Tab-separated table of C-alpha atoms in Angstrom:
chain	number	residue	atom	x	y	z
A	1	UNK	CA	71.462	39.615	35.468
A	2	UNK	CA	73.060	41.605	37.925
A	3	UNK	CA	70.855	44.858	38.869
A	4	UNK	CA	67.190	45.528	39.005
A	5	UNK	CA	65.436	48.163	40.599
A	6	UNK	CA	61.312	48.226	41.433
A	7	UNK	CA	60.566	51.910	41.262
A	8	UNK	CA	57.213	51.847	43.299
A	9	UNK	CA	56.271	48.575	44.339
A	10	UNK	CA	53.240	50.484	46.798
A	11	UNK	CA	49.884	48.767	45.142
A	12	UNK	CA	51.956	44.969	45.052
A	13	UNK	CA	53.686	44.723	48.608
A	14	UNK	CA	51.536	42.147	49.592
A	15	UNK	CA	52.268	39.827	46.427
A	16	UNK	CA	55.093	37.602	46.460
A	17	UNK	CA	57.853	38.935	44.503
A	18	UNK	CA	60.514	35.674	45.447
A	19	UNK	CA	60.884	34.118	42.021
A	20	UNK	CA	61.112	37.217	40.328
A	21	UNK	CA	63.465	38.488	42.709
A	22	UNK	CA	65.664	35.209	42.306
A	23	UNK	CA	66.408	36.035	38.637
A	24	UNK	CA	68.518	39.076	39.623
A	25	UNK	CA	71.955	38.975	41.501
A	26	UNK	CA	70.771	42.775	43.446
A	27	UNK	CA	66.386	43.288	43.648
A	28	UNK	CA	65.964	46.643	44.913
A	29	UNK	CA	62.735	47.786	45.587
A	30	UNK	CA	60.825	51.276	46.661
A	31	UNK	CA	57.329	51.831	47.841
A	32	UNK	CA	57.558	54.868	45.740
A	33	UNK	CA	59.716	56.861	44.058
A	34	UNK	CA	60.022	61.345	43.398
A	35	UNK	CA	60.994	62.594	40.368
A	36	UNK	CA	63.698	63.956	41.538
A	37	UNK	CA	64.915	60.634	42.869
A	38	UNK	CA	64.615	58.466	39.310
A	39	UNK	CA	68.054	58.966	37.818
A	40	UNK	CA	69.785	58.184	40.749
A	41	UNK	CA	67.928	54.766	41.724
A	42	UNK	CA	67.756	53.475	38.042
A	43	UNK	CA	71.561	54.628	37.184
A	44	UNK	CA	73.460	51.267	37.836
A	45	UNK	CA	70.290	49.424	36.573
A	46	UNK	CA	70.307	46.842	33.901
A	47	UNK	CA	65.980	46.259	34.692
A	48	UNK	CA	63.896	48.838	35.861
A	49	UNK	CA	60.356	47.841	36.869
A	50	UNK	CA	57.795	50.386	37.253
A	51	UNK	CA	54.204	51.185	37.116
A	52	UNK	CA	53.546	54.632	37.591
A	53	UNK	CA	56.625	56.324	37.980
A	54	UNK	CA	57.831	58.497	34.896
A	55	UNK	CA	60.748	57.507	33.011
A	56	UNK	CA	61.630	60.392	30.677
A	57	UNK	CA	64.677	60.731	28.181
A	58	UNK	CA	66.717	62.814	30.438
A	59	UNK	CA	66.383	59.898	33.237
A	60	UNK	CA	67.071	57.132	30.723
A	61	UNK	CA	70.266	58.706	29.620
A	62	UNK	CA	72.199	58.855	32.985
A	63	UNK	CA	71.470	54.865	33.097
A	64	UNK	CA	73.790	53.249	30.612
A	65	UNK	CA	73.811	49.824	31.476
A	66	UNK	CA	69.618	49.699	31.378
A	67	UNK	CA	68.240	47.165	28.904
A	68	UNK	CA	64.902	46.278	29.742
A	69	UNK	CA	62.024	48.602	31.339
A	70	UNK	CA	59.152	46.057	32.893
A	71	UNK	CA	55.954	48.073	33.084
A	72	UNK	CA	53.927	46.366	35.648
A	73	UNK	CA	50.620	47.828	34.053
A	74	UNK	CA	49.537	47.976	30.464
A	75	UNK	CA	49.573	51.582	29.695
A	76	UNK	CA	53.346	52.520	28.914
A	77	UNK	CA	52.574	56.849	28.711
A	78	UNK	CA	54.935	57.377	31.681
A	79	UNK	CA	57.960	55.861	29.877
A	80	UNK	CA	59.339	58.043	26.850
A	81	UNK	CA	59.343	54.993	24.294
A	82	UNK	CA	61.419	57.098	21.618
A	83	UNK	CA	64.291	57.868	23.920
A	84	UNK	CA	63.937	54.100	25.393
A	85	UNK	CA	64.280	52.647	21.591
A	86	UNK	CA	67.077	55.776	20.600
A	87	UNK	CA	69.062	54.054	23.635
A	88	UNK	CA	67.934	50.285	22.366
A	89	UNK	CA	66.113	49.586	26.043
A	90	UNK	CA	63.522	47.365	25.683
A	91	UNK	CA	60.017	47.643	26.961
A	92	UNK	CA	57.671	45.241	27.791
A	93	UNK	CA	53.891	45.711	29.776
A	94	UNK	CA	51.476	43.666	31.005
A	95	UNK	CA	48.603	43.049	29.486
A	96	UNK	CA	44.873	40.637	30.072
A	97	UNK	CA	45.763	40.249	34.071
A	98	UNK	CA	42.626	41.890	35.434
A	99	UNK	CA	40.368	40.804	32.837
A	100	UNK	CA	38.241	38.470	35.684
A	101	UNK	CA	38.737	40.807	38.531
A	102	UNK	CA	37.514	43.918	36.229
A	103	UNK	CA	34.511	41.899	34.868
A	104	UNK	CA	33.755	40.865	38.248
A	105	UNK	CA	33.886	44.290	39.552
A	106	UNK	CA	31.371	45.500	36.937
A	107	UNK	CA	28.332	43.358	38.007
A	108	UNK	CA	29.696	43.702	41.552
A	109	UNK	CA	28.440	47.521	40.851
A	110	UNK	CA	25.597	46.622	38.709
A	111	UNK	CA	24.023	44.264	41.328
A	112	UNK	CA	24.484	47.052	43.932
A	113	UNK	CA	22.633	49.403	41.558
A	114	UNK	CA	20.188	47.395	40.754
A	115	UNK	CA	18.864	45.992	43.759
A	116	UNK	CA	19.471	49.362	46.048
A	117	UNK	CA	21.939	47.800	48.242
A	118	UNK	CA	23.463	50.537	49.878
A	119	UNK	CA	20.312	51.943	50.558
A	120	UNK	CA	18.865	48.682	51.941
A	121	UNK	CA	21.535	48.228	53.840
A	122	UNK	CA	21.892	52.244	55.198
A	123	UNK	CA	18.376	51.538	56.327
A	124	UNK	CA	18.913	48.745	58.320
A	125	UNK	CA	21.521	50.550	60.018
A	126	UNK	CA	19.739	53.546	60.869
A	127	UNK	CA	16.509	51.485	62.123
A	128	UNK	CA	14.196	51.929	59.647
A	129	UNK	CA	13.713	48.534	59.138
A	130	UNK	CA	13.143	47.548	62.556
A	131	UNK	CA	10.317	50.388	62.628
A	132	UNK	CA	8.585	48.364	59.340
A	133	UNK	CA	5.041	47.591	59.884
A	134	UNK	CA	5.615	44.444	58.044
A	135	UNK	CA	8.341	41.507	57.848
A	136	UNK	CA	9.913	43.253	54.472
A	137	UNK	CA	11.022	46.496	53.769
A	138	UNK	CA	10.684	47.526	49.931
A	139	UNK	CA	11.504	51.402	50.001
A	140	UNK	CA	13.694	51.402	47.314
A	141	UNK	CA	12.352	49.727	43.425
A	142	UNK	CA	14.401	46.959	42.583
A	143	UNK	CA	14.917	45.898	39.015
A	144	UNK	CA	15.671	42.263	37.554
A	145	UNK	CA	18.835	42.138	34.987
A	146	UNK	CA	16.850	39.165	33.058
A	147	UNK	CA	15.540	40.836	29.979
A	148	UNK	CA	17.072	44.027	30.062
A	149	UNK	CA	19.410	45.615	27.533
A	150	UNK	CA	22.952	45.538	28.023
A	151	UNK	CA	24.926	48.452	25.854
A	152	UNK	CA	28.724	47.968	25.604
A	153	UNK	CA	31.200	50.540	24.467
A	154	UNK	CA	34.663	48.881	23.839
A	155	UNK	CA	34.524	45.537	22.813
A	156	UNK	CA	37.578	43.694	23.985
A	157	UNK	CA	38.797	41.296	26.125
A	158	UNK	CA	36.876	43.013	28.866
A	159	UNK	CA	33.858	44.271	27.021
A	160	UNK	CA	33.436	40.806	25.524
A	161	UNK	CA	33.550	39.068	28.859
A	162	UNK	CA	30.832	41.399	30.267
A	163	UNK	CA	28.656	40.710	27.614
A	164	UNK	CA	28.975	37.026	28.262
A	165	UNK	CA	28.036	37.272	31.889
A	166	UNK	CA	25.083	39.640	31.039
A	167	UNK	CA	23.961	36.277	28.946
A	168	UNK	CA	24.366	34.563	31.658
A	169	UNK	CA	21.735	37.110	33.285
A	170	UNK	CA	19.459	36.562	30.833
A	171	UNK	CA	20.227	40.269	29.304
A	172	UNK	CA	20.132	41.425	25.545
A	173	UNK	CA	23.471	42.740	24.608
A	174	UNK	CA	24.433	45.742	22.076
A	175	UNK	CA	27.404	47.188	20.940
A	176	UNK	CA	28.218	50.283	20.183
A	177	UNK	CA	30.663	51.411	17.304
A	178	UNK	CA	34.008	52.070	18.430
A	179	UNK	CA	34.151	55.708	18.433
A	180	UNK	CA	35.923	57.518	15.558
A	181	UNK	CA	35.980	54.199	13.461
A	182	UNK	CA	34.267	53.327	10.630
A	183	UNK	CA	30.524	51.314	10.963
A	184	UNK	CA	31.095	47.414	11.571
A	185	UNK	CA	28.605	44.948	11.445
A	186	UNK	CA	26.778	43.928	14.532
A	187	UNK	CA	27.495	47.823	15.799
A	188	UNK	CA	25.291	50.115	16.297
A	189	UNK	CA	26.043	53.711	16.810
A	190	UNK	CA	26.579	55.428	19.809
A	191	UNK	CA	23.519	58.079	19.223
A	192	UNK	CA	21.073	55.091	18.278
A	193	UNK	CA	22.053	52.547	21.078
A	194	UNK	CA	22.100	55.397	23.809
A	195	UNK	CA	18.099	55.239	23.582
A	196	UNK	CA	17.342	51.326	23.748
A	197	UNK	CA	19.951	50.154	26.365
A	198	UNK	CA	18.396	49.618	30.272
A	199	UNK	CA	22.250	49.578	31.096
A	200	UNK	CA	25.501	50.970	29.655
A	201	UNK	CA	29.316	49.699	30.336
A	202	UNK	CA	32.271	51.536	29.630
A	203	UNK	CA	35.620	49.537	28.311
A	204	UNK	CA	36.848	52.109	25.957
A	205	UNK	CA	40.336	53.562	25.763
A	206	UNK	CA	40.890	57.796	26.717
A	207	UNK	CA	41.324	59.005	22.927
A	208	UNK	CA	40.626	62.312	21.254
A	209	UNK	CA	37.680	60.268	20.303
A	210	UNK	CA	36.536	59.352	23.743
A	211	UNK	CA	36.682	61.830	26.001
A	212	UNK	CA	33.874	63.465	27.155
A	213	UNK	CA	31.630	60.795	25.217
A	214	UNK	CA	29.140	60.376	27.916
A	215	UNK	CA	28.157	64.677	28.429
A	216	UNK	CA	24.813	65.879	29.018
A	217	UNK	CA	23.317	65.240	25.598
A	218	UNK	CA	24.455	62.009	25.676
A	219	UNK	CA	22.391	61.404	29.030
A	220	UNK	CA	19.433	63.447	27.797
A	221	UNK	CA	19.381	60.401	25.533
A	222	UNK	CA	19.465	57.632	27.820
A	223	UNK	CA	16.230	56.181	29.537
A	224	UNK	CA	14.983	57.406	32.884
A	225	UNK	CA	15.201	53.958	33.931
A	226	UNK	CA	18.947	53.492	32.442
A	227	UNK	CA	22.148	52.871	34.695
A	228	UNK	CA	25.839	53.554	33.802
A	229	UNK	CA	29.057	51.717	34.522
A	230	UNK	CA	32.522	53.136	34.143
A	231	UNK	CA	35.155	50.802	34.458
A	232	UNK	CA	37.063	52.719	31.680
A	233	UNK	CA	38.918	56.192	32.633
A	234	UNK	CA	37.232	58.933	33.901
A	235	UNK	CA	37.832	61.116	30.882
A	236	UNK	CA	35.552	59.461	28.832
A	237	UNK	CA	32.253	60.828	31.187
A	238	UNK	CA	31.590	64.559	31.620
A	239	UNK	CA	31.623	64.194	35.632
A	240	UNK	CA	29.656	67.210	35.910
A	241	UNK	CA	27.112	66.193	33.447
A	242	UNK	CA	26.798	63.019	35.389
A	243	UNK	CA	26.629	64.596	38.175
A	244	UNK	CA	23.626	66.319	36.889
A	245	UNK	CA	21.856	63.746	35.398
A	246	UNK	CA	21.278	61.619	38.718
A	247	UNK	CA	19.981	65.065	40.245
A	248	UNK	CA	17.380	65.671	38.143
A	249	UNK	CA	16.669	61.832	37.326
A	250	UNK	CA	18.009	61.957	33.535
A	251	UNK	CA	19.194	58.206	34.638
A	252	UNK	CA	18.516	56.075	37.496
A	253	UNK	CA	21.838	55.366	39.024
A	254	UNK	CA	25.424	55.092	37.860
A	255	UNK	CA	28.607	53.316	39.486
A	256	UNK	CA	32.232	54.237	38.154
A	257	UNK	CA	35.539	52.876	39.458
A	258	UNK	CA	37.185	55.814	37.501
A	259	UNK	CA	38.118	59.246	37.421
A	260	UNK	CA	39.691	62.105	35.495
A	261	UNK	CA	42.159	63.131	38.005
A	262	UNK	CA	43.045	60.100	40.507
A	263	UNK	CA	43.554	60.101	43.364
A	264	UNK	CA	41.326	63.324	43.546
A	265	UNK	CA	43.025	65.356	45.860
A	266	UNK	CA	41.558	68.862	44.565
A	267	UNK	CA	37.686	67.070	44.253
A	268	UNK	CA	35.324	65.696	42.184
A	269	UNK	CA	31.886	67.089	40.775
A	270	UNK	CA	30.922	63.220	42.027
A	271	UNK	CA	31.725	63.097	45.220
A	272	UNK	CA	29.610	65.345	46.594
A	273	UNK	CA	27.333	62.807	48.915
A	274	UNK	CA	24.335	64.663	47.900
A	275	UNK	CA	24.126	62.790	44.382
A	276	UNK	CA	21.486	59.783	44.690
A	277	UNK	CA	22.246	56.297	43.481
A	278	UNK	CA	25.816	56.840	42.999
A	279	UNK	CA	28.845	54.364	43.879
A	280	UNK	CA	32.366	55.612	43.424
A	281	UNK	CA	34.941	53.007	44.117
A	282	UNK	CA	38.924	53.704	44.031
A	283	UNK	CA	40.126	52.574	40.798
A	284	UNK	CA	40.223	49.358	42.688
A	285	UNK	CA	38.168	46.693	39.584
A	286	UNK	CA	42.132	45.596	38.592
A	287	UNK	CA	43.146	44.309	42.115
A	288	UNK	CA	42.786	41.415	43.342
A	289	UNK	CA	45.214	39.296	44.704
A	290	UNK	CA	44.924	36.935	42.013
A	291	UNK	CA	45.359	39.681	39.361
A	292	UNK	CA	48.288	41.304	40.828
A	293	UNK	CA	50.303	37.978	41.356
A	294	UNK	CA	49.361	37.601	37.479
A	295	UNK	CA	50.823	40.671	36.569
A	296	UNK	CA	54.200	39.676	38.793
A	297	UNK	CA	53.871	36.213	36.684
A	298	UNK	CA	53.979	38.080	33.426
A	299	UNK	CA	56.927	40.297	34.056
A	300	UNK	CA	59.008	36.997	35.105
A	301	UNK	CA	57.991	35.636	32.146
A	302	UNK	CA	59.542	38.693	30.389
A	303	UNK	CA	62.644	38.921	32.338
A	304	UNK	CA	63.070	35.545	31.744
A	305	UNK	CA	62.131	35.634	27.804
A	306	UNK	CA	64.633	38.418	27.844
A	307	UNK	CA	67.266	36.557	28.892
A	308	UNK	CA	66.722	34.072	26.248
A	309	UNK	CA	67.083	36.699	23.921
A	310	UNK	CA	63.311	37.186	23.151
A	311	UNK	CA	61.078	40.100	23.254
A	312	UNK	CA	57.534	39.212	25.235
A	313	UNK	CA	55.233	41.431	24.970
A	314	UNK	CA	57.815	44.803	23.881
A	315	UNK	CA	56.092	47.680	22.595
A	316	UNK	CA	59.499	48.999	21.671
């Protein structure tokens, strides 16, 4: 193929691009791209690759020799999928590459949570320890995962594979109903789980369904004791609720790698530093190394299924 054209390569410069790059006669790539600068890069284009970057119809028709649209992510709601299949472009994501890195993230958080370890570690920075009137410092409670209750909303790949490491912790898992669907066996619902769960883990799509699921009722719900984990989108948790709930001690702590606007350039109800046993982390669970050379591995494999004249993993 002759063309192709990486859009904004930013959060995969480190990752080596050579084989992909070898299946193209012309590999242009962009740290990032404007709006008003799509048309002109993707005109001459036979592959566009893109993660972020929107690709609307007005773009897509000024680029006539375009076939196939690599998404270097899973969610595709920055290309305009009717126009793309009105012009008969194909598009393929990625999908499953940050299932390890994501899992790991969670308990990564829920350790941290769990045993205080920002505030263990704060206090050895700022002395207090050396000041202890014994050889251990135990300011802060510290709770064991073995025999407590694991609640998981969204059980795929990812919610699956947390609930076989909290196993592995000796936790009880539940899981909730996906919300708006109809009861399933095994699932409890959302308002009857909320109660019995020590910890909660988000893995749930952004629907009409889902956002706003965790608000202040929700958390008037929970257990005093209970901690929260959003590795889902930020949408789904009423941020100021949240934000609310650790004041007054609703819940215990909460960790989330998500959030409704990103990055937040206008603020955040949670990142005021006054909010205790909080961790807020940069939509960063996806990326490491190993994931994002997976997700370069994928769309070579599509390229080069393409090419064959198959469709991997098109969503239109």
């Amino acid at each position: 193929m002759e063309k192709a054209v990486f859009l904004d390569l930013e959060s995969l410069e480190d990752i080596d691009l050579a084989a992909l790059a070898a299946e193209f006669d012309s590999f242009e790539t962009h740290m990032a791209t404007a709006p008003a600068e799509v048309a002109a890069r993707i005109r001459d284009a036979e592959v566009v690759l893109v993660n972020k970057v929107r690709l609307d119809a007005a773009a897509l028709q000024q680029a006539p020799r375009l076939k196939l649209i690599c998404v270097v992510a899973t969610g595709t709601n920055n290309v305009d999928l009717e126009a793309a299949q009105r012009l008969g472009i194909q598009v393929s994501n990625c999908r499953a590459y940050g299932n390890d890195s994501v899992i790991q993230h969670v308990f990564a958080l829920l350790l941290a949570l769990s045993t205080r370890l920002l505030d263990y570690h704060q206090a050895v920075q700022t002395g207090r320890w050396q000041q202890a009137g014994q050889f251990c410092f135990l300011d802060f409670p510290i709770a064991e995962l073995a025999g407590k209750t694991l609640g998981i909303v969204g059980y795929g790949n990812l919610g699956q594979g947390v609930g076989r490491i909290a196993e592995a912790f000796g936790m009880k898992v539940m899981i909730a109903q996906r919300p708006g669907g109809p009861a399933e066996a095994g699932r409890a619902p959302l308002d009857e789980l909320l109660p019995q769960v020590d910890v909660l883990t988000l893995h749930c799509p952004l629907t009409e369904h889902t956002r706003n699921l965790l608000d202040a009722a929700a958390f008037r719900r929970m257990k005093n004791s209970a901690l929260l984990i959003n590795v889902a989108r930020g949408g789904i948790v009423d941020e100021a609720a949240l934000a609310e709930a650790l004041r007054t001690g609703e819940i215990a702590g909460a960790a989330t790698d998500v959030l409704s606007v990103e990055p937040p350039r206008e603020g955040n109800p949670l990142l005021d530093s006054g909010i205790p046993n909080l961790i807020v982390t940069p939509h960063n669970a996806w990326g490491s190394r190993e994931a994002r050379q997976r997700i370069i591995g994928q769309t070579l494999d599509t390229v080069q299924a393409f090419k064959r004249g198959e469709a991997l993993r098109a969503v239109c």
